[in-house]
Amino acid sequence: MALSCIREYFRILKKLYLEEISEIIQQHQEHHNLTRIAYESAWKFLIKRLFTYRKLEDIIVKDLHFFRETSRELDDLRGCVDWKKKEEESGREKSKEETNLWGWLIYVENFFVSFRKRNGEIVGLVNSVTDVFREAKENYGKISCMCVETFKFASQNRAVEIDDLLKGGAVDMIFEEIQRATSKVEVIGDCLKFFLEISEKLKGKMEKEREEMKRKMFDKMEEEGYDDTITSFHKALQFIRRNCYNTLSLRLEDYFVSI
């Protein structure tokens, strides 16, 4: 825990931590000898170093199996949180499992911001985040908002393919959130940003691949009434842009994956 509190911009010799932290994580994966908070803290230390030491990515993903391990932790913790209790209940203290879950979501978001090499195991992690969202969306607004924000960053990452987001259920999840009457304006902004990034990803693909992916997206969005939903935000786009992202496009057609 002490190591995990060291700021990422503090200069630490790699030989002082790299092998030891990796061994601690691998030892736990084999023998489960750490508490949840200790295991989470070891990962936190490594993820924070990734921003300044790019070679860590191969160790984190290939040697330590970040996607698989994080997915497993999210699934375990999801089953331990009492989702029926409301987040804002007066006097309610967060459980250890809820705190752990929040911590893992932060690391997932940070990793989606910084990792650069595609990996097939990402679909499992995307699926786990969508499962957390569906448990949290009624009573745990902060956690469900974090899930939406996580996929906004994932959609911006070149190493994340549209197919990863489709197979993992992220597209369904974002569409589910944007249709909710209780969504906050910031969350709607994240959802619109997600779809805008998806449209940009489509433009960057080769024609044959683009047509195939557009068909997958179009079939799903047509079935769910995507065009009608985006159109409903037409009058609110300027307000959402002013209050969330000044880079959000005001051109409605930019959000239509069917074009």
PDB file of C-alpha atoms in Angstrom:
ATOM      1  CA  MET A   1       0.000   0.000   0.000  1.00  0.00           C
ATOM      2  CA  ALA A   2       2.881   2.335   0.774  1.00  0.00           C
ATOM      3  CA  LEU A   3       4.417   1.682  -2.651  1.00  0.00           C
ATOM      4  CA  SER A   4       1.107   2.332  -4.415  1.00  0.00           C
ATOM      5  CA  CYS A   5       0.950   5.831  -2.884  1.00  0.00           C
ATOM      6  CA  ILE A   6       4.196   6.936  -4.552  1.00  0.00           C
ATOM      7  CA  ARG A   7       3.325   9.462  -7.267  1.00  0.00           C
ATOM      8  CA  GLU A   8       3.946   8.418 -10.861  1.00  0.00           C
ATOM      9  CA  TYR A   9       6.192  11.406 -11.557  1.00  0.00           C
ATOM     10  CA  PHE A  10       8.647  10.495  -8.770  1.00  0.00           C
ATOM     11  CA  ARG A  11      11.812   9.067 -10.304  1.00  0.00           C
ATOM     12  CA  ILE A  12      12.532   5.552  -9.043  1.00  0.00           C
ATOM     13  CA  LEU A  13      15.216   3.252 -10.386  1.00  0.00           C
ATOM     14  CA  LYS A  14      13.475   0.469 -12.277  1.00  0.00           C
ATOM     15  CA  LYS A  15      15.737  -2.188 -10.775  1.00  0.00           C
ATOM     16  CA  LEU A  16      14.382  -1.250  -7.341  1.00  0.00           C
ATOM     17  CA  TYR A  17      10.829  -2.243  -8.143  1.00  0.00           C
ATOM     18  CA  LEU A  18      10.274  -3.907 -11.495  1.00  0.00           C
ATOM     19  CA  GLU A  19      11.238  -7.530 -10.797  1.00  0.00           C
ATOM     20  CA  GLU A  20      10.051  -7.488  -7.185  1.00  0.00           C
ATOM     21  CA  ILE A  21       6.555  -6.121  -7.898  1.00  0.00           C
ATOM     22  CA  SER A  22       6.132  -8.517 -10.826  1.00  0.00           C
ATOM     23  CA  GLU A  23       7.168 -11.443  -8.604  1.00  0.00           C
ATOM     24  CA  ILE A  24       4.696 -10.364  -5.906  1.00  0.00           C
ATOM     25  CA  ILE A  25       1.857 -10.306  -8.433  1.00  0.00           C
ATOM     26  CA  GLN A  26       2.840 -13.651  -9.984  1.00  0.00           C
ATOM     27  CA  GLN A  27       3.196 -15.218  -6.523  1.00  0.00           C
ATOM     28  CA  HIS A  28      -0.330 -14.128  -5.660  1.00  0.00           C
ATOM     29  CA  GLN A  29      -1.692 -15.449  -8.950  1.00  0.00           C
ATOM     30  CA  GLU A  30      -0.283 -18.875  -8.077  1.00  0.00           C
ATOM     31  CA  HIS A  31      -0.925 -19.009  -4.314  1.00  0.00           C
ATOM     32  CA  HIS A  32      -3.513 -16.262  -3.547  1.00  0.00           C
ATOM     33  CA  ASN A  33      -1.429 -15.112  -0.580  1.00  0.00           C
ATOM     34  CA  LEU A  34      -2.371 -11.409  -0.654  1.00  0.00           C
ATOM     35  CA  THR A  35      -5.423  -9.562   0.580  1.00  0.00           C
ATOM     36  CA  ARG A  36      -7.588  -7.828  -2.043  1.00  0.00           C
ATOM     37  CA  ILE A  37      -6.239  -4.398  -1.122  1.00  0.00           C
ATOM     38  CA  ALA A  38      -2.616  -5.591  -1.254  1.00  0.00           C
ATOM     39  CA  TYR A  39      -3.070  -7.164  -4.685  1.00  0.00           C
ATOM     40  CA  GLU A  40      -4.844  -4.064  -5.973  1.00  0.00           C
ATOM     41  CA  SER A  41      -2.051  -1.856  -4.574  1.00  0.00           C
ATOM     42  CA  ALA A  42       0.664  -3.852  -6.341  1.00  0.00           C
ATOM     43  CA  TRP A  43      -1.144  -3.364  -9.655  1.00  0.00           C
ATOM     44  CA  LYS A  44      -1.728   0.315  -8.905  1.00  0.00           C
ATOM     45  CA  PHE A  45       2.020   0.834  -8.500  1.00  0.00           C
ATOM     46  CA  LEU A  46       2.763  -0.728 -11.905  1.00  0.00           C
ATOM     47  CA  ILE A  47      -0.056   0.990 -13.811  1.00  0.00           C
ATOM     48  CA  LYS A  48       1.104   4.402 -12.574  1.00  0.00           C
ATOM     49  CA  ARG A  49       4.644   3.672 -13.835  1.00  0.00           C
ATOM     50  CA  LEU A  50       3.330   2.795 -17.317  1.00  0.00           C
ATOM     51  CA  PHE A  51       2.974   6.475 -18.208  1.00  0.00           C
ATOM     52  CA  THR A  52       6.737   6.998 -17.848  1.00  0.00           C
ATOM     53  CA  TYR A  53       8.075   3.540 -18.789  1.00  0.00           C
ATOM     54  CA  ARG A  54       6.479   2.166 -21.948  1.00  0.00           C
ATOM     55  CA  LYS A  55       8.221  -1.223 -21.818  1.00  0.00           C
ATOM     56  CA  LEU A  56       6.063  -2.066 -18.822  1.00  0.00           C
ATOM     57  CA  GLU A  57       3.134  -2.699 -21.150  1.00  0.00           C
ATOM     58  CA  ASP A  58       4.480  -6.062 -22.340  1.00  0.00           C
ATOM     59  CA  ILE A  59       5.124  -7.142 -18.757  1.00  0.00           C
ATOM     60  CA  ILE A  60       1.683  -6.005 -17.599  1.00  0.00           C
ATOM     61  CA  VAL A  61      -0.217  -7.594 -20.485  1.00  0.00           C
ATOM     62  CA  LYS A  62       1.805 -10.669 -21.454  1.00  0.00           C
ATOM     63  CA  ASP A  63       3.581 -11.749 -18.270  1.00  0.00           C
ATOM     64  CA  LEU A  64       1.039 -10.626 -15.668  1.00  0.00           C
ATOM     65  CA  HIS A  65      -2.118 -11.049 -17.799  1.00  0.00           C
ATOM     66  CA  PHE A  66      -3.683  -7.699 -16.893  1.00  0.00           C
ATOM     67  CA  PHE A  67      -6.878  -8.155 -18.931  1.00  0.00           C
ATOM     68  CA  ARG A  68      -7.602 -11.616 -17.567  1.00  0.00           C
ATOM     69  CA  GLU A  69      -6.739 -10.765 -13.971  1.00  0.00           C
ATOM     70  CA  THR A  70      -8.654  -7.494 -13.918  1.00  0.00           C
ATOM     71  CA  SER A  71     -11.678  -9.152 -15.462  1.00  0.00           C
ATOM     72  CA  ARG A  72     -11.601 -11.843 -12.787  1.00  0.00           C
ATOM     73  CA  GLU A  73     -11.264  -9.289  -9.982  1.00  0.00           C
ATOM     74  CA  LEU A  74     -14.176  -7.216 -11.313  1.00  0.00           C
ATOM     75  CA  ASP A  75     -16.361 -10.319 -11.628  1.00  0.00           C
ATOM     76  CA  ASP A  76     -15.532 -11.469  -8.076  1.00  0.00           C
ATOM     77  CA  LEU A  77     -16.104  -8.033  -6.539  1.00  0.00           C
ATOM     78  CA  ARG A  78     -19.324  -7.517  -8.496  1.00  0.00           C
ATOM     79  CA  GLY A  79     -20.717 -10.557  -6.753  1.00  0.00           C
ATOM     80  CA  CYS A  80     -19.765  -9.209  -3.308  1.00  0.00           C
ATOM     81  CA  VAL A  81     -21.286  -5.702  -3.465  1.00  0.00           C
ATOM     82  CA  ASP A  82     -24.834  -5.184  -2.205  1.00  0.00           C
ATOM     83  CA  TRP A  83     -26.231  -3.383  -5.251  1.00  0.00           C
ATOM     84  CA  LYS A  84     -29.670  -2.927  -3.679  1.00  0.00           C
ATOM     85  CA  LYS A  85     -28.372  -0.342  -1.204  1.00  0.00           C
ATOM     86  CA  LYS A  86     -28.364   3.183  -2.572  1.00  0.00           C
ATOM     87  CA  GLU A  87     -25.014   4.898  -3.049  1.00  0.00           C
ATOM     88  CA  GLU A  88     -26.129   8.092  -1.292  1.00  0.00           C
ATOM     89  CA  GLU A  89     -27.823   6.484   1.732  1.00  0.00           C
ATOM     90  CA  SER A  90     -27.060   8.682   4.741  1.00  0.00           C
ATOM     91  CA  GLY A  91     -24.595   7.169   7.158  1.00  0.00           C
ATOM     92  CA  ARG A  92     -23.786   4.305   4.806  1.00  0.00           C
ATOM     93  CA  GLU A  93     -20.128   3.358   4.786  1.00  0.00           C
ATOM     94  CA  LYS A  94     -18.561   1.915   1.666  1.00  0.00           C
ATOM     95  CA  SER A  95     -17.785  -1.764   1.955  1.00  0.00           C
ATOM     96  CA  LYS A  96     -14.228  -2.958   1.319  1.00  0.00           C
ATOM     97  CA  GLU A  97     -15.449  -4.694  -1.828  1.00  0.00           C
ATOM     98  CA  GLU A  98     -17.031  -1.496  -3.160  1.00  0.00           C
ATOM     99  CA  THR A  99     -13.811   0.430  -2.503  1.00  0.00           C
ATOM    100  CA  ASN A 100     -11.764  -2.287  -4.231  1.00  0.00           C
ATOM    101  CA  LEU A 101     -14.110  -2.303  -7.208  1.00  0.00           C
ATOM    102  CA  TRP A 102     -13.796   1.472  -7.585  1.00  0.00           C
ATOM    103  CA  GLY A 103     -10.009   1.165  -7.464  1.00  0.00           C
ATOM    104  CA  TRP A 104      -9.917  -1.490 -10.202  1.00  0.00           C
ATOM    105  CA  LEU A 105     -12.176   0.616 -12.436  1.00  0.00           C
ATOM    106  CA  ILE A 106      -9.768   3.538 -12.078  1.00  0.00           C
ATOM    107  CA  TYR A 107      -6.847   1.339 -13.179  1.00  0.00           C
ATOM    108  CA  VAL A 108      -8.837  -0.021 -16.111  1.00  0.00           C
ATOM    109  CA  GLU A 109      -9.620   3.525 -17.231  1.00  0.00           C
ATOM    110  CA  ASN A 110      -5.973   4.566 -16.830  1.00  0.00           C
ATOM    111  CA  PHE A 111      -4.843   1.567 -18.834  1.00  0.00           C
ATOM    112  CA  PHE A 112      -7.288   2.285 -21.643  1.00  0.00           C
ATOM    113  CA  VAL A 113      -5.827   5.787 -21.817  1.00  0.00           C
ATOM    114  CA  SER A 114      -2.232   4.617 -22.060  1.00  0.00           C
ATOM    115  CA  PHE A 115      -1.836   1.151 -23.603  1.00  0.00           C
ATOM    116  CA  ARG A 116      -0.812   0.944 -27.274  1.00  0.00           C
ATOM    117  CA  LYS A 117      -0.734  -2.710 -28.361  1.00  0.00           C
ATOM    118  CA  ARG A 118      -3.881  -4.623 -29.251  1.00  0.00           C
ATOM    119  CA  ASN A 119      -4.599  -7.809 -27.348  1.00  0.00           C
ATOM    120  CA  GLY A 120      -7.417 -10.313 -27.911  1.00  0.00           C
ATOM    121  CA  GLU A 121      -8.095 -10.661 -24.167  1.00  0.00           C
ATOM    122  CA  ILE A 122      -9.509  -7.139 -24.073  1.00  0.00           C
ATOM    123  CA  VAL A 123     -12.994  -8.416 -25.001  1.00  0.00           C
ATOM    124  CA  GLY A 124     -13.298 -10.262 -21.682  1.00  0.00           C
ATOM    125  CA  LEU A 125     -12.418  -7.113 -19.737  1.00  0.00           C
ATOM    126  CA  VAL A 126     -14.869  -4.999 -21.747  1.00  0.00           C
ATOM    127  CA  ASN A 127     -17.549  -7.555 -20.946  1.00  0.00           C
ATOM    128  CA  SER A 128     -16.746  -7.420 -17.218  1.00  0.00           C
ATOM    129  CA  VAL A 129     -17.043  -3.618 -17.157  1.00  0.00           C
ATOM    130  CA  THR A 130     -20.434  -3.812 -18.880  1.00  0.00           C
ATOM    131  CA  ASP A 131     -21.586  -6.330 -16.257  1.00  0.00           C
ATOM    132  CA  VAL A 132     -20.539  -3.939 -13.478  1.00  0.00           C
ATOM    133  CA  PHE A 133     -22.430  -1.106 -15.206  1.00  0.00           C
ATOM    134  CA  ARG A 134     -25.670  -3.088 -15.342  1.00  0.00           C
ATOM    135  CA  GLU A 135     -25.457  -3.926 -11.643  1.00  0.00           C
ATOM    136  CA  ALA A 136     -24.608  -0.336 -10.702  1.00  0.00           C
ATOM    137  CA  LYS A 137     -26.829   1.740 -12.971  1.00  0.00           C
ATOM    138  CA  GLU A 138     -29.871   1.946 -10.674  1.00  0.00           C
ATOM    139  CA  ASN A 139     -28.315   2.737  -7.298  1.00  0.00           C
ATOM    140  CA  TYR A 140     -24.609   3.390  -7.867  1.00  0.00           C
ATOM    141  CA  GLY A 141     -24.423   6.342 -10.243  1.00  0.00           C
ATOM    142  CA  LYS A 142     -20.734   7.103  -9.667  1.00  0.00           C
ATOM    143  CA  ILE A 143     -19.693   3.584 -10.604  1.00  0.00           C
ATOM    144  CA  SER A 144     -21.944   3.414 -13.676  1.00  0.00           C
ATOM    145  CA  CYS A 145     -20.630   6.833 -14.814  1.00  0.00           C
ATOM    146  CA  MET A 146     -17.083   5.529 -14.414  1.00  0.00           C
ATOM    147  CA  CYS A 147     -17.930   2.590 -16.687  1.00  0.00           C
ATOM    148  CA  VAL A 148     -19.236   4.970 -19.369  1.00  0.00           C
ATOM    149  CA  GLU A 149     -16.170   7.194 -19.038  1.00  0.00           C
ATOM    150  CA  THR A 150     -13.911   4.141 -19.313  1.00  0.00           C
ATOM    151  CA  PHE A 151     -15.404   3.203 -22.687  1.00  0.00           C
ATOM    152  CA  LYS A 152     -15.180   6.793 -23.875  1.00  0.00           C
ATOM    153  CA  PHE A 153     -11.406   6.539 -23.383  1.00  0.00           C
ATOM    154  CA  ALA A 154     -11.351   3.052 -24.890  1.00  0.00           C
ATOM    155  CA  SER A 155     -13.042   4.351 -28.042  1.00  0.00           C
ATOM    156  CA  GLN A 156     -10.306   6.981 -28.384  1.00  0.00           C
ATOM    157  CA  ASN A 157      -7.495   4.433 -28.138  1.00  0.00           C
ATOM    158  CA  ARG A 158      -6.143   3.229 -31.481  1.00  0.00           C
ATOM    159  CA  ALA A 159      -5.298  -0.161 -29.972  1.00  0.00           C
ATOM    160  CA  VAL A 160      -8.982  -0.822 -29.269  1.00  0.00           C
ATOM    161  CA  GLU A 161     -10.927  -2.139 -32.254  1.00  0.00           C
ATOM    162  CA  ILE A 162     -14.637  -1.515 -32.847  1.00  0.00           C
ATOM    163  CA  ASP A 163     -15.102  -5.289 -32.865  1.00  0.00           C
ATOM    164  CA  ASP A 164     -13.687  -5.448 -29.315  1.00  0.00           C
ATOM    165  CA  LEU A 165     -16.321  -2.975 -28.156  1.00  0.00           C
ATOM    166  CA  LEU A 166     -19.097  -4.765 -30.050  1.00  0.00           C
ATOM    167  CA  LYS A 167     -18.242  -8.257 -28.824  1.00  0.00           C
ATOM    168  CA  GLY A 168     -17.655  -7.072 -25.254  1.00  0.00           C
ATOM    169  CA  GLY A 169     -21.040  -5.344 -25.103  1.00  0.00           C
ATOM    170  CA  ALA A 170     -19.745  -1.768 -24.778  1.00  0.00           C
ATOM    171  CA  VAL A 171     -21.821  -0.461 -27.700  1.00  0.00           C
ATOM    172  CA  ASP A 172     -25.001  -1.950 -26.200  1.00  0.00           C
ATOM    173  CA  MET A 173     -24.096  -0.492 -22.810  1.00  0.00           C
ATOM    174  CA  ILE A 174     -23.477   3.031 -24.093  1.00  0.00           C
ATOM    175  CA  PHE A 175     -26.665   2.960 -26.120  1.00  0.00           C
ATOM    176  CA  GLU A 176     -28.537   1.731 -23.038  1.00  0.00           C
ATOM    177  CA  GLU A 177     -27.198   4.653 -21.016  1.00  0.00           C
ATOM    178  CA  ILE A 178     -27.877   7.346 -23.614  1.00  0.00           C
ATOM    179  CA  GLN A 179     -31.543   6.292 -23.719  1.00  0.00           C
ATOM    180  CA  ARG A 180     -32.032   6.610 -19.957  1.00  0.00           C
ATOM    181  CA  ALA A 181     -34.144   9.585 -18.937  1.00  0.00           C
ATOM    182  CA  THR A 182     -32.082  10.064 -15.760  1.00  0.00           C
ATOM    183  CA  SER A 183     -28.665  10.410 -17.460  1.00  0.00           C
ATOM    184  CA  LYS A 184     -26.650  13.439 -16.406  1.00  0.00           C
ATOM    185  CA  VAL A 185     -25.515  15.868 -19.079  1.00  0.00           C
ATOM    186  CA  GLU A 186     -21.856  14.918 -18.495  1.00  0.00           C
ATOM    187  CA  VAL A 187     -22.657  11.243 -19.061  1.00  0.00           C
ATOM    188  CA  ILE A 188     -24.612  12.033 -22.233  1.00  0.00           C
ATOM    189  CA  GLY A 189     -21.540  13.951 -23.384  1.00  0.00           C
ATOM    190  CA  ASP A 190     -19.387  10.864 -22.782  1.00  0.00           C
ATOM    191  CA  CYS A 191     -21.863   8.701 -24.723  1.00  0.00           C
ATOM    192  CA  LEU A 192     -21.916  11.097 -27.688  1.00  0.00           C
ATOM    193  CA  LYS A 193     -18.129  11.275 -27.610  1.00  0.00           C
ATOM    194  CA  PHE A 194     -18.029   7.471 -27.711  1.00  0.00           C
ATOM    195  CA  PHE A 195     -20.205   7.305 -30.839  1.00  0.00           C
ATOM    196  CA  LEU A 196     -18.275  10.152 -32.453  1.00  0.00           C
ATOM    197  CA  GLU A 197     -15.020   8.248 -31.914  1.00  0.00           C
ATOM    198  CA  ILE A 198     -16.573   5.074 -33.335  1.00  0.00           C
ATOM    199  CA  SER A 199     -17.553   7.016 -36.466  1.00  0.00           C
ATOM    200  CA  GLU A 200     -13.970   8.323 -36.767  1.00  0.00           C
ATOM    201  CA  LYS A 201     -12.590   4.799 -36.410  1.00  0.00           C
ATOM    202  CA  LEU A 202     -14.831   3.671 -39.260  1.00  0.00           C
ATOM    203  CA  LYS A 203     -13.519   6.425 -41.521  1.00  0.00           C
ATOM    204  CA  GLY A 204      -9.968   5.230 -40.946  1.00  0.00           C
ATOM    205  CA  LYS A 205     -10.555   1.660 -42.155  1.00  0.00           C
ATOM    206  CA  MET A 206     -10.010   0.206 -45.599  1.00  0.00           C
ATOM    207  CA  GLU A 207     -13.172   0.305 -47.731  1.00  0.00           C
ATOM    208  CA  LYS A 208     -14.005  -3.441 -47.586  1.00  0.00           C
ATOM    209  CA  GLU A 209     -13.346  -3.680 -43.851  1.00  0.00           C
ATOM    210  CA  ARG A 210     -15.231  -0.432 -43.245  1.00  0.00           C
ATOM    211  CA  GLU A 211     -18.312  -1.669 -45.090  1.00  0.00           C
ATOM    212  CA  GLU A 212     -18.324  -4.925 -43.129  1.00  0.00           C
ATOM    213  CA  MET A 213     -17.975  -3.116 -39.791  1.00  0.00           C
ATOM    214  CA  LYS A 214     -20.546  -0.488 -40.741  1.00  0.00           C
ATOM    215  CA  ARG A 215     -22.996  -3.263 -41.513  1.00  0.00           C
ATOM    216  CA  LYS A 216     -22.464  -4.795 -38.061  1.00  0.00           C
ATOM    217  CA  MET A 217     -22.939  -1.406 -36.410  1.00  0.00           C
ATOM    218  CA  PHE A 218     -25.881  -0.452 -38.603  1.00  0.00           C
ATOM    219  CA  ASP A 219     -27.756  -3.697 -37.958  1.00  0.00           C
ATOM    220  CA  LYS A 220     -27.377  -3.239 -34.215  1.00  0.00           C
ATOM    221  CA  MET A 221     -28.172   0.474 -34.174  1.00  0.00           C
ATOM    222  CA  GLU A 222     -31.121   0.192 -36.566  1.00  0.00           C
ATOM    223  CA  GLU A 223     -32.607  -2.480 -34.346  1.00  0.00           C
ATOM    224  CA  GLU A 224     -32.248  -0.243 -31.270  1.00  0.00           C
ATOM    225  CA  GLY A 225     -33.440   2.994 -32.889  1.00  0.00           C
ATOM    226  CA  TYR A 226     -30.032   4.690 -32.790  1.00  0.00           C
ATOM    227  CA  ASP A 227     -30.810   7.378 -35.389  1.00  0.00           C
ATOM    228  CA  ASP A 228     -33.935   8.480 -33.527  1.00  0.00           C
ATOM    229  CA  THR A 229     -32.060   8.649 -30.240  1.00  0.00           C
ATOM    230  CA  ILE A 230     -29.240  10.796 -31.626  1.00  0.00           C
ATOM    231  CA  THR A 231     -31.759  13.025 -33.405  1.00  0.00           C
ATOM    232  CA  SER A 232     -33.501  13.625 -30.069  1.00  0.00           C
ATOM    233  CA  PHE A 233     -30.315  15.339 -28.840  1.00  0.00           C
ATOM    234  CA  HIS A 234     -30.170  17.723 -31.809  1.00  0.00           C
ATOM    235  CA  LYS A 235     -31.483  20.752 -29.935  1.00  0.00           C
ATOM    236  CA  ALA A 236     -29.432  19.920 -26.850  1.00  0.00           C
ATOM    237  CA  LEU A 237     -26.096  19.455 -28.648  1.00  0.00           C
ATOM    238  CA  GLN A 238     -24.959  23.055 -28.164  1.00  0.00           C
ATOM    239  CA  PHE A 239     -25.790  22.892 -24.443  1.00  0.00           C
ATOM    240  CA  ILE A 240     -24.041  19.527 -24.052  1.00  0.00           C
ATOM    241  CA  ARG A 241     -21.044  20.805 -25.982  1.00  0.00           C
ATOM    242  CA  ARG A 242     -20.848  23.965 -23.882  1.00  0.00           C
ATOM    243  CA  ASN A 243     -21.054  22.042 -20.627  1.00  0.00           C
ATOM    244  CA  CYS A 244     -19.032  18.925 -21.455  1.00  0.00           C
ATOM    245  CA  TYR A 245     -16.822  18.884 -24.540  1.00  0.00           C
ATOM    246  CA  ASN A 246     -16.129  21.851 -26.736  1.00  0.00           C
ATOM    247  CA  THR A 247     -14.871  19.349 -29.323  1.00  0.00           C
ATOM    248  CA  LEU A 248     -18.238  17.585 -29.731  1.00  0.00           C
ATOM    249  CA  SER A 249     -19.426  17.920 -33.309  1.00  0.00           C
ATOM    250  CA  LEU A 250     -22.609  19.914 -33.923  1.00  0.00           C
ATOM    251  CA  ARG A 251     -23.042  18.150 -37.283  1.00  0.00           C
ATOM    252  CA  LEU A 252     -25.713  15.573 -36.591  1.00  0.00           C
ATOM    253  CA  GLU A 253     -24.612  13.403 -39.494  1.00  0.00           C
ATOM    254  CA  ASP A 254     -21.250  12.823 -37.811  1.00  0.00           C
ATOM    255  CA  TYR A 255     -23.008  10.563 -35.303  1.00  0.00           C
ATOM    256  CA  PHE A 256     -24.720   8.365 -37.890  1.00  0.00           C
ATOM    257  CA  VAL A 257     -22.762   5.164 -38.406  1.00  0.00           C
ATOM    258  CA  SER A 258     -25.165   4.157 -41.188  1.00  0.00           C
ATOM    259  CA  ILE A 259     -23.800   6.830 -43.553  1.00  0.00           C
TER     260      ILE A 259
END
